[in-house]
Coordinates of C-alpha atoms in Angstrom, one line a residue:
X1165 CA -6.2 0.0 -0.6
X1166 CA -5.1 -3.5 -1.0
X1167 CA -8.4 -4.4 -2.8
X1168 CA -8.0 -1.3 -5.0
X1169 CA -4.5 -2.6 -6.0
X1170 CA -5.9 -6.0 -6.8
X1171 CA -8.8 -4.8 -8.8
X1172 CA -7.5 -1.6 -10.4
X1173 CA -3.8 -2.0 -10.4
X1174 CA -1.1 0.4 -9.3
X1175 CA -2.7 3.4 -10.7
X1176 CA -5.8 2.9 -8.6
X1177 CA -3.6 2.7 -5.4
X1178 CA -1.7 5.9 -6.4
X1179 CA -4.8 7.8 -7.2
X1180 CA -6.6 6.8 -4.0
X1181 CA -3.7 8.2 -2.0
X1182 CA -3.6 11.5 -4.1
X1183 CA -7.3 12.1 -3.3
X1184 CA -7.0 11.7 0.4
X1185 CA -3.4 12.9 1.0
X1186 CA -0.6 10.5 1.7
X1187 CA 0.1 11.1 5.4
X1188 CA -3.5 11.9 6.3
X1189 CA -4.6 8.4 5.5
X1190 CA -2.1 6.7 7.7
X1191 CA -2.5 8.9 10.9
X1192 CA -5.5 6.9 12.2
X1193 CA -3.5 3.6 11.7
X1194 CA -0.5 5.0 13.6
X1195 CA -2.7 6.4 16.4
X1196 CA -4.4 3.0 16.8
X1197 CA -1.1 1.4 17.3
X1198 CA -0.8 -0.1 13.8
X1199 CA 2.5 1.6 12.9
X1200 CA 3.7 -1.3 10.8
X1201 CA 0.5 -1.4 8.8
X1202 CA 0.8 2.4 8.2
X1203 CA 4.4 1.9 7.1
X1204 CA 3.4 -0.9 4.7
X1205 CA 0.5 1.2 3.3
X1206 CA 2.8 4.1 2.8
X1207 CA 5.4 1.9 1.0
X1208 CA 2.7 0.5 -1.2
X1209 CA 1.4 3.9 -2.2
X1210 CA 5.0 5.2 -2.8
X1211 CA 5.8 2.2 -5.0
X1212 CA 2.5 2.5 -6.9
X1213 CA 3.2 6.2 -7.6
X1214 CA 6.9 5.5 -8.7
X1215 CA 6.9 5.5 -12.5
X1216 CA 10.1 7.2 -13.5
X1217 CA 10.2 8.4 -17.1
X1218 CA 12.9 9.8 -19.4
X1219 CA 12.7 13.0 -21.4
X1220 CA 10.6 11.3 -24.1
X1221 CA 8.0 9.9 -21.6
X1222 CA 9.2 6.3 -21.7
X1223 CA 9.4 4.3 -18.5
X1224 CA 13.0 4.1 -17.4
X1225 CA 12.2 1.2 -14.9
X1226 CA 9.3 -0.8 -16.3
X1227 CA 9.7 -3.6 -13.8
X1228 CA 6.7 -4.2 -11.5
X1229 CA 8.8 -6.1 -9.0
X1230 CA 8.8 -3.4 -6.4
X1231 CA 5.1 -2.9 -6.5
X1232 CA 4.5 -6.6 -6.4
X1233 CA 6.7 -7.0 -3.3
X1234 CA 5.0 -4.0 -1.6
X1235 CA 1.5 -5.4 -2.3
X1236 CA 2.5 -8.8 -1.1
X1237 CA 4.0 -7.4 2.1
X1238 CA 0.8 -5.4 2.8
X1239 CA -1.4 -8.4 2.0
X1240 CA 0.5 -10.7 4.3
X1241 CA 0.5 -8.2 7.1
X1242 CA -3.2 -7.6 6.7
X1243 CA -3.9 -11.4 6.8
X1244 CA -1.8 -11.9 9.9
X1245 CA -3.4 -8.9 11.6
X1246 CA -6.9 -10.1 10.8
X1247 CA -6.1 -13.6 12.2
X1248 CA -4.6 -12.1 15.3
X1249 CA -7.6 -9.9 16.0
X1250 CA -10.0 -12.7 15.4
X1251 CA -8.1 -15.0 17.8
X1252 CA -7.9 -12.2 20.4
X1253 CA -11.7 -11.6 20.2
X1254 CA -12.3 -15.3 20.9
X1255 CA -9.9 -15.5 23.9

């Protein structure tokens, strides 16, 4: 999902979650003990899909800050988890 966000932008992240169902995609993460990763993924998808519009179809909050922060948090967590798993595999 993080790669989709980097390559395709927020719409790609939102569409990928619509195709698989929001909560269905995070169940395996939660069951494997990665509750924080599941929460960050859910936050990223929620923020990617948040595009409030007024009655004329114009964006009411065009700022991308929330999406950028959610993407950065997911990316930082993924990097830390990857390092931790690699270190544990060598120990």
